Amino acid sequence: MTDNNPQNISRFERVLAFMLLGLVILSVGTFLAIIIGTWQGMGSSDFASGIWPVVVMVPYIGLPLAFILLITLMITSVVRRSRDNKRTLTQR
């Protein structure tokens, strides 16, 4: 049987999901900026000045942090589903 009640997703899970999405998009965008900059002829000395050091470091920090957020989101989702299943079993 299917349950017609929608799943209650907590605010914490929504925040985690949007943070994860934002970090991945930001990291991929900066990675593409580095690729395009290299394609346009920028050398390693050019990436050492201006805003480029920050752009270069974003994927190094953002992608592992996004992975940690993904693991956290998966764990919170499993815990929520487990609690919902226990609640429905006790109501029967």
mmCIF file of N, CA and C in Angstrom:
data_model
loop_
_atom_site.group_PDB
_atom_site.id
_atom_site.type_symbol
_atom_site.label_atom_id
_atom_site.label_comp_id
_atom_site.label_asym_id
_atom_site.label_seq_id
_atom_site.Cartn_x
_atom_site.Cartn_y
_atom_site.Cartn_z
ATOM 1 N N MET A 1 0.824 -1.178 0.000
ATOM 2 C CA MET A 1 0.000 0.000 0.000
ATOM 3 C C MET A 1 0.867 1.240 0.000
ATOM 4 N N THR A 2 0.367 2.251 -0.646
ATOM 5 C CA THR A 2 1.100 3.504 -0.655
ATOM 6 C C THR A 2 0.490 4.468 0.342
ATOM 7 N N ASP A 3 1.322 5.303 0.884
ATOM 8 C CA ASP A 3 0.876 6.290 1.850
ATOM 9 C C ASP A 3 0.625 7.596 1.106
ATOM 10 N N ASN A 4 -0.556 8.158 1.244
ATOM 11 C CA ASN A 4 -0.900 9.383 0.548
ATOM 12 C C ASN A 4 -0.431 10.631 1.273
ATOM 13 N N ASN A 5 0.094 10.486 2.474
ATOM 14 C CA ASN A 5 0.594 11.632 3.214
ATOM 15 C C ASN A 5 1.959 12.021 2.684
ATOM 16 N N PRO A 6 2.168 13.311 2.403
ATOM 17 C CA PRO A 6 3.487 13.735 1.932
ATOM 18 C C PRO A 6 4.524 13.636 3.048
ATOM 19 N N GLN A 7 5.763 13.427 2.674
ATOM 20 C CA GLN A 7 6.837 13.346 3.649
ATOM 21 C C GLN A 7 7.108 14.730 4.225
ATOM 22 N N ASN A 8 7.266 14.800 5.527
ATOM 23 C CA ASN A 8 7.577 16.064 6.188
ATOM 24 C C ASN A 8 9.083 16.240 6.212
ATOM 25 N N ILE A 9 9.563 17.125 5.353
ATOM 26 C CA ILE A 9 10.994 17.404 5.295
ATOM 27 C C ILE A 9 11.257 18.582 6.225
ATOM 28 N N SER A 10 12.205 18.418 7.123
ATOM 29 C CA SER A 10 12.470 19.456 8.108
ATOM 30 C C SER A 10 13.211 20.633 7.475
ATOM 31 N N ARG A 11 13.180 21.733 8.187
ATOM 32 C CA ARG A 11 13.883 22.938 7.723
ATOM 33 C C ARG A 11 15.382 22.680 7.660
ATOM 34 N N PHE A 12 15.881 21.905 8.608
ATOM 35 C CA PHE A 12 17.308 21.577 8.633
ATOM 36 C C PHE A 12 17.724 20.830 7.363
ATOM 37 N N GLU A 13 16.892 19.883 6.925
ATOM 38 C CA GLU A 13 17.210 19.136 5.703
ATOM 39 C C GLU A 13 17.157 20.036 4.473
ATOM 40 N N ARG A 14 16.211 20.955 4.447
ATOM 41 C CA ARG A 14 16.146 21.896 3.319
ATOM 42 C C ARG A 14 17.381 22.786 3.272
ATOM 43 N N VAL A 15 17.793 23.287 4.436
ATOM 44 C CA VAL A 15 18.981 24.133 4.493
ATOM 45 C C VAL A 15 20.205 23.347 4.040
ATOM 46 N N LEU A 16 20.347 22.114 4.504
ATOM 47 C CA LEU A 16 21.466 21.279 4.083
ATOM 48 C C LEU A 16 21.460 21.058 2.574
ATOM 49 N N ALA A 17 20.285 20.792 2.027
ATOM 50 C CA ALA A 17 20.181 20.531 0.595
ATOM 51 C C ALA A 17 20.559 21.766 -0.224
ATOM 52 N N PHE A 18 20.069 22.936 0.182
ATOM 53 C CA PHE A 18 20.400 24.146 -0.569
ATOM 54 C C PHE A 18 21.854 24.555 -0.390
ATOM 55 N N MET A 19 22.414 24.339 0.797
ATOM 56 C CA MET A 19 23.845 24.610 0.991
ATOM 57 C C MET A 19 24.684 23.685 0.119
ATOM 58 N N LEU A 20 24.295 22.419 0.056
ATOM 59 C CA LEU A 20 24.987 21.450 -0.781
ATOM 60 C C LEU A 20 24.935 21.879 -2.235
ATOM 61 N N LEU A 21 23.756 22.232 -2.710
ATOM 62 C CA LEU A 21 23.601 22.660 -4.092
ATOM 63 C C LEU A 21 24.406 23.921 -4.382
ATOM 64 N N GLY A 22 24.358 24.883 -3.471
ATOM 65 C CA GLY A 22 25.117 26.122 -3.660
ATOM 66 C C GLY A 22 26.613 25.900 -3.712
ATOM 67 N N LEU A 23 27.122 25.049 -2.818
ATOM 68 C CA LEU A 23 28.558 24.770 -2.815
ATOM 69 C C LEU A 23 29.004 24.052 -4.082
ATOM 70 N N VAL A 24 28.200 23.113 -4.545
ATOM 71 C CA VAL A 24 28.565 22.382 -5.759
ATOM 72 C C VAL A 24 28.556 23.321 -6.971
ATOM 73 N N ILE A 25 27.527 24.161 -7.074
ATOM 74 C CA ILE A 25 27.455 25.088 -8.203
ATOM 75 C C ILE A 25 28.608 26.084 -8.151
ATOM 76 N N LEU A 26 28.905 26.618 -6.974
ATOM 77 C CA LEU A 26 30.016 27.555 -6.826
ATOM 78 C C LEU A 26 31.349 26.901 -7.162
ATOM 79 N N SER A 27 31.564 25.691 -6.688
ATOM 80 C CA SER A 27 32.822 24.989 -6.943
ATOM 81 C C SER A 27 32.991 24.654 -8.420
ATOM 82 N N VAL A 28 31.923 24.179 -9.040
ATOM 83 C CA VAL A 28 32.006 23.856 -10.468
ATOM 84 C C VAL A 28 32.200 25.129 -11.287
ATOM 85 N N GLY A 29 31.536 26.216 -10.887
ATOM 86 C CA GLY A 29 31.705 27.488 -11.596
ATOM 87 C C GLY A 29 33.127 28.016 -11.522
ATOM 88 N N THR A 30 33.728 27.948 -10.331
ATOM 89 C CA THR A 30 35.109 28.405 -10.211
ATOM 90 C C THR A 30 36.073 27.464 -10.926
ATOM 91 N N PHE A 31 35.753 26.185 -10.931
ATOM 92 C CA PHE A 31 36.581 25.229 -11.674
ATOM 93 C C PHE A 31 36.538 25.550 -13.169
ATOM 94 N N LEU A 32 35.356 25.862 -13.677
ATOM 95 C CA LEU A 32 35.238 26.247 -15.084
ATOM 96 C C LEU A 32 35.963 27.563 -15.368
ATOM 97 N N ALA A 33 35.938 28.498 -14.407
ATOM 98 C CA ALA A 33 36.663 29.759 -14.578
ATOM 99 C C ALA A 33 38.163 29.503 -14.677
ATOM 100 N N ILE A 34 38.665 28.564 -13.892
ATOM 101 C CA ILE A 34 40.087 28.218 -13.955
ATOM 102 C C ILE A 34 40.417 27.581 -15.301
ATOM 103 N N ILE A 35 39.554 26.697 -15.761
ATOM 104 C CA ILE A 35 39.780 26.053 -17.059
ATOM 105 C C ILE A 35 39.773 27.089 -18.178
ATOM 106 N N ILE A 36 38.799 27.998 -18.152
ATOM 107 C CA ILE A 36 38.720 29.024 -19.193
ATOM 108 C C ILE A 36 39.909 29.965 -19.114
ATOM 109 N N GLY A 37 40.319 30.336 -17.887
ATOM 110 C CA GLY A 37 41.494 31.189 -17.735
ATOM 111 C C GLY A 37 42.755 30.533 -18.270
ATOM 112 N N THR A 38 42.918 29.255 -18.006
ATOM 113 C CA THR A 38 44.077 28.526 -18.527
ATOM 114 C C THR A 38 44.007 28.416 -20.036
ATOM 115 N N TRP A 39 42.816 28.202 -20.549
ATOM 116 C CA TRP A 39 42.613 28.100 -21.997
ATOM 117 C C TRP A 39 42.937 29.422 -22.696
ATOM 118 N N GLN A 40 42.700 30.541 -21.998
ATOM 119 C CA GLN A 40 42.981 31.851 -22.563
ATOM 120 C C GLN A 40 44.455 32.241 -22.443
ATOM 121 N N GLY A 41 45.270 31.385 -21.846
ATOM 122 C CA GLY A 41 46.704 31.624 -21.801
ATOM 123 C C GLY A 41 47.241 32.108 -20.472
ATOM 124 N N MET A 42 46.456 32.060 -19.435
ATOM 125 C CA MET A 42 46.952 32.474 -18.126
ATOM 126 C C MET A 42 47.920 31.428 -17.584
ATOM 127 N N GLY A 43 48.989 31.887 -16.983
ATOM 128 C CA GLY A 43 49.969 30.987 -16.383
ATOM 129 C C GLY A 43 49.782 30.918 -14.884
ATOM 130 N N SER A 44 50.629 30.134 -14.235
ATOM 131 C CA SER A 44 50.504 29.981 -12.780
ATOM 132 C C SER A 44 50.803 31.285 -12.052
ATOM 133 N N SER A 45 51.645 32.135 -12.609
ATOM 134 C CA SER A 45 51.921 33.422 -11.968
ATOM 135 C C SER A 45 50.715 34.359 -12.072
ATOM 136 N N ASP A 46 49.922 34.214 -13.120
ATOM 137 C CA ASP A 46 48.717 35.037 -13.249
ATOM 138 C C ASP A 46 47.657 34.647 -12.225
ATOM 139 N N PHE A 47 47.610 33.386 -11.853
ATOM 140 C CA PHE A 47 46.637 32.923 -10.870
ATOM 141 C C PHE A 47 47.031 33.293 -9.438
ATOM 142 N N ALA A 48 48.217 33.882 -9.256
ATOM 143 C CA ALA A 48 48.698 34.227 -7.917
ATOM 144 C C ALA A 48 48.364 35.655 -7.519
ATOM 145 N N SER A 49 47.675 36.403 -8.364
ATOM 146 C CA SER A 49 47.378 37.797 -8.033
ATOM 147 C C SER A 49 45.890 38.084 -8.205
ATOM 148 N N GLY A 50 45.461 39.132 -7.536
ATOM 149 C CA GLY A 50 44.072 39.548 -7.637
ATOM 150 C C GLY A 50 43.131 38.613 -6.881
ATOM 151 N N ILE A 51 41.991 38.328 -7.473
ATOM 152 C CA ILE A 51 40.985 37.472 -6.863
ATOM 153 C C ILE A 51 41.254 35.990 -7.150
ATOM 154 N N TRP A 52 42.176 35.711 -8.040
ATOM 155 C CA TRP A 52 42.407 34.336 -8.480
ATOM 156 C C TRP A 52 42.811 33.359 -7.387
ATOM 157 N N PRO A 53 43.594 33.754 -6.368
ATOM 158 C CA PRO A 53 43.892 32.774 -5.305
ATOM 159 C C PRO A 53 42.629 32.266 -4.601
ATOM 160 N N VAL A 54 41.651 33.142 -4.409
ATOM 161 C CA VAL A 54 40.395 32.718 -3.793
ATOM 162 C C VAL A 54 39.636 31.795 -4.742
ATOM 163 N N VAL A 55 39.611 32.149 -6.020
ATOM 164 C CA VAL A 55 38.911 31.332 -7.020
ATOM 165 C C VAL A 55 39.536 29.947 -7.108
ATOM 166 N N VAL A 56 40.838 29.893 -7.015
ATOM 167 C CA VAL A 56 41.533 28.599 -7.092
ATOM 168 C C VAL A 56 41.253 27.743 -5.859
ATOM 169 N N MET A 57 41.092 28.359 -4.686
ATOM 170 C CA MET A 57 40.904 27.596 -3.452
ATOM 171 C C MET A 57 39.464 27.129 -3.226
ATOM 172 N N VAL A 58 38.496 27.753 -3.878
ATOM 173 C CA VAL A 58 37.090 27.398 -3.643
ATOM 174 C C VAL A 58 36.806 25.923 -3.937
ATOM 175 N N PRO A 59 37.238 25.346 -5.075
ATOM 176 C CA PRO A 59 36.959 23.923 -5.285
ATOM 177 C C PRO A 59 37.650 23.006 -4.280
ATOM 178 N N TYR A 60 38.827 23.408 -3.799
ATOM 179 C CA TYR A 60 39.545 22.590 -2.823
ATOM 180 C C TYR A 60 38.801 22.503 -1.492
ATOM 181 N N ILE A 61 38.107 23.568 -1.137
ATOM 182 C CA ILE A 61 37.370 23.593 0.121
ATOM 183 C C ILE A 61 35.912 23.228 -0.092
ATOM 184 N N GLY A 62 35.308 23.741 -1.167
ATOM 185 C CA GLY A 62 33.879 23.585 -1.404
ATOM 186 C C GLY A 62 33.441 22.161 -1.683
ATOM 187 N N LEU A 63 34.166 21.446 -2.507
ATOM 188 C CA LEU A 63 33.745 20.091 -2.863
ATOM 189 C C LEU A 63 33.840 19.099 -1.698
ATOM 190 N N PRO A 64 34.913 19.094 -0.897
ATOM 191 C CA PRO A 64 34.898 18.215 0.283
ATOM 192 C C PRO A 64 33.824 18.602 1.298
ATOM 193 N N LEU A 65 33.590 19.911 1.463
ATOM 194 C CA LEU A 65 32.537 20.355 2.365
ATOM 195 C C LEU A 65 31.165 19.932 1.840
ATOM 196 N N ALA A 66 30.971 19.993 0.526
ATOM 197 C CA ALA A 66 29.710 19.538 -0.070
ATOM 198 C C ALA A 66 29.528 18.034 0.140
ATOM 199 N N PHE A 67 30.609 17.280 0.072
ATOM 200 C CA PHE A 67 30.530 15.843 0.319
ATOM 201 C C PHE A 67 30.126 15.561 1.764
ATOM 202 N N ILE A 68 30.681 16.326 2.696
ATOM 203 C CA ILE A 68 30.316 16.163 4.104
ATOM 204 C C ILE A 68 28.849 16.523 4.316
ATOM 205 N N LEU A 69 28.384 17.584 3.647
ATOM 206 C CA LEU A 69 26.974 17.952 3.742
ATOM 207 C C LEU A 69 26.074 16.875 3.152
ATOM 208 N N LEU A 70 26.527 16.238 2.074
ATOM 209 C CA LEU A 70 25.751 15.156 1.468
ATOM 210 C C LEU A 70 25.616 13.979 2.426
ATOM 211 N N ILE A 71 26.706 13.606 3.071
ATOM 212 C CA ILE A 71 26.668 12.518 4.045
ATOM 213 C C ILE A 71 25.742 12.881 5.205
ATOM 214 N N THR A 72 25.841 14.120 5.686
ATOM 215 C CA THR A 72 24.980 14.572 6.776
ATOM 216 C C THR A 72 23.515 14.554 6.370
ATOM 217 N N LEU A 73 23.220 14.989 5.156
ATOM 218 C CA LEU A 73 21.844 14.981 4.660
ATOM 219 C C LEU A 73 21.316 13.563 4.546
ATOM 220 N N MET A 74 22.144 12.643 4.088
ATOM 221 C CA MET A 74 21.716 11.251 3.993
ATOM 222 C C MET A 74 21.429 10.670 5.373
ATOM 223 N N ILE A 75 22.276 10.962 6.349
ATOM 224 C CA ILE A 75 22.086 10.435 7.700
ATOM 225 C C ILE A 75 20.811 11.002 8.315
ATOM 226 N N THR A 76 20.596 12.304 8.178
ATOM 227 C CA THR A 76 19.384 12.896 8.758
ATOM 228 C C THR A 76 18.131 12.365 8.072
ATOM 229 N N SER A 77 18.215 12.098 6.784
ATOM 230 C CA SER A 77 17.070 11.545 6.065
ATOM 231 C C SER A 77 16.755 10.127 6.539
ATOM 232 N N VAL A 78 17.781 9.325 6.743
ATOM 233 C CA VAL A 78 17.572 7.958 7.222
ATOM 234 C C VAL A 78 16.988 7.967 8.636
ATOM 235 N N VAL A 79 17.489 8.851 9.489
ATOM 236 C CA VAL A 79 16.976 8.938 10.855
ATOM 237 C C VAL A 79 15.515 9.377 10.841
ATOM 238 N N ARG A 80 15.173 10.361 10.007
ATOM 239 C CA ARG A 80 13.789 10.833 9.932
ATOM 240 C C ARG A 80 12.855 9.749 9.426
ATOM 241 N N ARG A 81 13.279 9.030 8.402
ATOM 242 C CA ARG A 81 12.441 7.949 7.874
ATOM 243 C C ARG A 81 12.276 6.826 8.892
ATOM 244 N N SER A 82 13.323 6.534 9.628
ATOM 245 C CA SER A 82 13.238 5.501 10.659
ATOM 246 C C SER A 82 12.241 5.904 11.734
ATOM 247 N N ARG A 83 12.290 7.155 12.158
ATOM 248 C CA ARG A 83 11.344 7.633 13.168
ATOM 249 C C ARG A 83 9.917 7.616 12.627
ATOM 250 N N ASP A 84 9.741 8.008 11.365
ATOM 251 C CA ASP A 84 8.401 7.973 10.770
ATOM 252 C C ASP A 84 7.868 6.558 10.684
ATOM 253 N N ASN A 85 8.718 5.599 10.328
ATOM 254 C CA ASN A 85 8.293 4.208 10.252
ATOM 255 C C ASN A 85 7.918 3.655 11.632
ATOM 256 N N LYS A 86 8.691 3.997 12.643
ATOM 257 C CA LYS A 86 8.363 3.561 14.001
ATOM 258 C C LYS A 86 7.037 4.157 14.449
ATOM 259 N N ARG A 87 6.808 5.408 14.100
ATOM 260 C CA ARG A 87 5.570 6.081 14.477
ATOM 261 C C ARG A 87 4.374 5.438 13.801
ATOM 262 N N THR A 88 4.492 5.077 12.528
ATOM 263 C CA THR A 88 3.370 4.432 11.817
ATOM 264 C C THR A 88 3.132 3.021 12.316
ATOM 265 N N LEU A 89 4.190 2.331 12.722
ATOM 266 C CA LEU A 89 4.008 0.974 13.252
ATOM 267 C C LEU A 89 3.308 0.980 14.608
ATOM 268 N N THR A 90 3.584 1.978 15.413
ATOM 269 C CA THR A 90 2.935 2.043 16.716
ATOM 270 C C THR A 90 1.495 2.529 16.614
ATOM 271 N N GLN A 91 1.134 3.193 15.539
ATOM 272 C CA GLN A 91 -0.229 3.673 15.353
ATOM 273 C C GLN A 91 -1.157 2.572 14.862
ATOM 274 N N ARG A 92 -0.635 1.507 14.326
ATOM 275 C CA ARG A 92 -1.461 0.431 13.786
ATOM 276 C C ARG A 92 -2.077 -0.390 14.843
#
